[in-house]
Amino acid sequence: MTSKKLDKNYKLRDLRCYASRNALMGNQYEYRRVFEASEVNYLYAELSFFNKLFDEEDWACDCVLKAYRIKNNEKIELCSIDIHREVRKEENIVYVREGWGTPEYGAFWKRGDYLWEAFIDGEPVASQKIYIEEGGKVTPGNNPYFDIESLRFFNGPYSLDDLAGGKRRYLTQFASDKTQYIWTELTLRNKQTRSWYCEIFFNYFDDAGQLKGSVSDLLYVAPGTTTFYSLAGWGNNTPGSWLPDNYRVEIVFMSELVAVAPLRVHETVEVEGEPEVFFPAENKPYIAGGTAAEASMDEKSLKELLQELNEMIGLEPVKKRLNDFIHYLKFLRLRQAQGFEENTHISLHSAFLGNPGTGKTTVAKMLGKIYHKMGLLSKGTVHEVSRADLVGKFIGQTAPQTQEAINKARGGILFIDEAYALARKGDEGGQDFGKEAIEILIKEMSDGPGDLAIIMAGYPEEMQHMLQSNPGMKSRINLIYYFPDYTPQELMEILELKARKKGVVFAPEAKEYIYKQLVELYRNRDRTFGNARLVTSLVEEAKLNMGLRIMQQANAKELSKEALETILLEDVKAIFGKQHAKKPDIPIDEELLHDAMQQLNALIGMENVKNEIHELVKLVRFYRESGRDVLNRFSMHMVFTGNPGTGKTTVARIIAQVYKALGILERGHLVECDRQSLVAAYVGQTAIKTKQKIDEAIGGVLFIDEAYALTSKSEQDFGKEAVEVLLKQMEDRRSEFVVIVAGYPDNMHEFLHANPGLLSRFDMTIHFDDYKVDELYDIALSMFEQEGLHLDLAAQQQLRSYLEHLYRTRNKYFGNARSVRKVVQQAVRHQHLRMASLPKEVRTPEVLETVTIEDLRDLMSSSNDKEEGLGFRLSGGGA
């Protein structure tokens, strides 16, 4: 085992408590500080700490977890649990979990205050106070602790003492450019007669159901309290962390969802008011993107519903196929009425293939109503789900989750959006849980109780793959509908329809301008083309621009009704004009440029790299001084080739500062990433992940290390999608960020020739040579100097001898400066250990600062072959 002292081997992370053993994602549990006695049999403490010897060596420690009851400010020990923990070097975070109690719920843990304490090798490291209440078990239909009187949102800083004017403006819609923290304020009516502790969790989700943030509020409720308040917020003191989107806040108490409230973030517009709150206890569900009223079925006749379907704009192939199927169903009914035997079990399962915004969800809702009127479905409601709603995170969770979704949809339509995500490409080995969900769905379609239509929707190419992913899938779905992109003419019809609903009209010249823009967008469309969603966004933005224009006029209140409803050409041009925002004229920062070039010149070796960058700076300065467009003269994007440890990342960081100093980049920061940062595990997610990383790099440099890993020879690899997104963004936002790709020379050559667009985007390639022996030696001396050390003559000779051998025997994976750093770190460690073994009076300043040949004892030659046997022995975890 290691001889290190334990306090150098770990760093405390946390001590938390939980009652439910149901494991969550990431080796986590449902941590709380307040528990209801009737729901607790065993109470668990989890001690976690960081392993400082991660990836170095194994070690062990003795931990103790103690539980106390606090009574009259005295600690009464309930248990003391000893745990001997073997820590493996593969463990970055170490968990120690133990519980105490009895199998019977409510028998051991009674109402009161408790304390868990944790010790490592006899030393106290953490404590956590918890509270047990006996107010009654909280269920979806019963909360014996409190009622929610109101739920409101407001914008404010982290410290509400700094809130402007001390007043809270309650909003349902926030402005992204103003929003710091979105605070949730709960007004609660107390239902308990004695004192108790209240712990409420506030979980913020975006429109896709992704958790944005979670925060809890712990309150002491005194006896006799009638009304009390709970408050929590999520965000950042600097506006910009809340992007435009639809969000919701879920309120959780005692592990039960007690309320849900929606909120919206716009780019610039705030809307005052209070949100509509949805209470699961009242069977009033929250419907994402809609209201509870939409859950009720429209009382329309079958004839009216079919007429409404046929009056939909575009979608002619879809409407024809749907009408044909409905007529066929009527034909079967007619034969049955005439005494013919027909199979009464009619399959309604289908697949909707089309790009976003082509009306798939709208048609599904209409189909639900039509099937209901025809007596094929008992309710005709539509239950929308995605992969996240069907697929569990752990083994055994997917089947019950999928079955629960089926049961909820029974009587109507189960609409699975982006269904292709269930069948992961390249997962022929069957390791992905999505295939388990597909098998449950197939079983339901084959021999389920019926009264259900399953509709799977998504991009055409991915849906075709999904339908072929299981032998039984295609045979169960015999109705496939192709939703084409809307034509520019159809989009203009949708535009006018949306405008009427919004109470606005477009001036003739504004309509003409929009049509030209839509034609251009249609010609250049890809599969992310927004279709009707794009048009809806155009109407909303145009109305917003009209409002801003009108309110800037002095006589706004005197304008006619026509003026207040007419969108002009200038309102529309402002929308598309945003895409061509003028780049700010930022002057050259001579001081920053001088500092950056000094950093470059101070680097050891790499003379060819320095020359390339000096020439680049001269060229850019000349173009700027002569008033020429730098960005259109040549591309700023670069390729760095070279072995590891040759300084590629360091130079990339300097180039970011150089570009900032020259006024080319606004921020000049460096965002480092690799394949794992850009490529996702599921179909359709890579584009989103890559776009997020590019957004992070806007105003700076995106540095992609080992970029060649993005271009696999496999057709199923998602890395190609990342490259396509990257190329498009490099062209569309060429003045906003710089891309530097790096890797081994041969691999980078293959990378640049893997896609025709890559060579044209990268004008400059800089090769980083391996460091020469003298340069490696200078780097080593520099590293020792940074540690406040110098080498005596014998140590210098030994170090140089070893570096000469290292250079002679190098291969393409030679670590260069990284290899030198390992040597220096090991020598420094040996020097420190040698100093620790010396008497204090012997440790003179000169001795403390000197590295001797004894400290370089790991740089030894083989007795068999002195010339070829030199090696660097890294010490293991000796016994």
XYZ file of N, CA and C in Angstrom, residues 1-12 47 49 53 59-66 80-87 96 117-126:
126
model
N 0.831 -1.192 0.000
C 0.000 0.000 0.000
C 0.876 1.256 0.000
N 0.275 2.361 -0.260
C 1.013 3.619 -0.328
C 1.542 4.037 1.030
N 2.646 4.710 1.016
C 3.210 5.222 2.255
C 2.810 6.665 2.505
N 1.993 7.214 1.618
C 1.568 8.604 1.787
C 0.618 8.739 2.968
N 0.623 9.916 3.587
C -0.349 10.188 4.635
C -1.720 10.326 4.004
N -2.743 9.863 4.724
C -4.071 9.795 4.138
C -4.631 11.157 3.772
N -4.282 12.177 4.578
C -4.856 13.491 4.262
C -4.335 14.040 2.936
N -3.345 13.388 2.354
C -2.876 13.775 1.030
C -3.508 12.909 -0.059
N -4.228 11.889 0.355
C -4.780 10.958 -0.621
C -6.227 11.244 -0.995
N -6.933 12.074 -0.252
C -8.333 12.351 -0.546
C -8.660 13.800 -0.279
N -9.749 14.223 -0.895
C -10.316 15.548 -0.623
C -11.823 15.361 -0.462
N -12.349 15.835 0.651
C -13.771 15.635 0.950
C -14.645 16.230 -0.148
N -20.954 9.029 2.248
C -19.729 9.821 2.303
C -19.031 9.699 0.957
N -15.648 11.262 -1.450
C -14.433 12.075 -1.488
C -13.675 11.817 -2.782
N -5.066 10.075 -5.588
C -4.151 9.157 -6.263
C -4.824 8.492 -7.458
N -4.984 2.292 -2.741
C -4.720 2.538 -1.322
C -5.952 2.142 -0.524
N -5.921 2.317 0.776
C -7.045 1.903 1.616
C -7.208 2.869 2.777
N -8.405 2.884 3.336
C -8.672 3.713 4.506
C -9.748 3.045 5.350
N -9.850 3.476 6.589
C -10.872 2.997 7.517
C -11.832 4.132 7.809
N -13.092 3.931 7.463
C -14.105 4.959 7.638
C -15.078 4.554 8.737
N -15.650 5.550 9.367
C -16.676 5.325 10.387
C -17.832 6.277 10.118
N -19.038 5.754 10.086
C -20.246 6.566 9.969
C -21.036 6.423 11.259
N -21.327 7.555 11.904
C -22.053 7.547 13.174
C -23.337 8.355 13.046
N -22.695 3.174 15.225
C -21.340 3.483 14.772
C -20.931 2.350 13.835
N -20.785 2.670 12.548
C -20.550 1.654 11.523
C -19.123 1.799 11.005
N -18.334 0.734 11.156
C -16.953 0.725 10.679
C -16.901 0.142 9.273
N -16.188 0.820 8.397
C -16.048 0.350 7.016
C -14.575 0.432 6.613
N -14.005 -0.693 6.245
C -12.671 -0.684 5.654
C -12.829 -0.556 4.143
N -12.278 0.480 3.574
C -12.506 0.779 2.151
C -11.217 0.641 1.361
N -11.214 -0.312 0.450
C -10.120 -0.439 -0.503
C -10.394 0.505 -1.676
N -9.511 1.437 -1.897
C -9.700 2.440 -2.952
C -8.851 2.057 -4.157
N -18.756 5.862 0.032
C -18.924 4.960 1.170
C -20.364 5.127 1.638
N -22.343 11.752 11.273
C -20.954 12.209 11.242
C -20.105 11.171 10.520
N -19.079 11.643 9.827
C -18.190 10.755 9.080
C -16.750 10.966 9.525
N -16.004 9.849 9.631
C -14.604 9.877 10.034
C -13.794 9.055 9.029
N -12.592 9.523 8.740
C -11.653 8.761 7.919
C -10.365 8.598 8.703
N -10.013 7.332 8.975
C -8.829 7.020 9.787
C -8.822 7.789 11.095
N -9.986 7.839 11.749
C -10.101 8.458 13.058
C -10.266 9.956 13.045
N -10.199 10.585 11.882
C -10.290 12.036 11.813
C -11.685 12.446 11.344
N -12.401 13.313 12.091
C -13.731 13.758 11.645
C -13.609 14.602 10.376
N -14.418 14.289 9.365
C -14.302 14.999 8.090
C -15.598 15.697 7.660
N -16.769 15.220 8.140
C -18.022 15.836 7.676
C -19.161 15.481 8.618
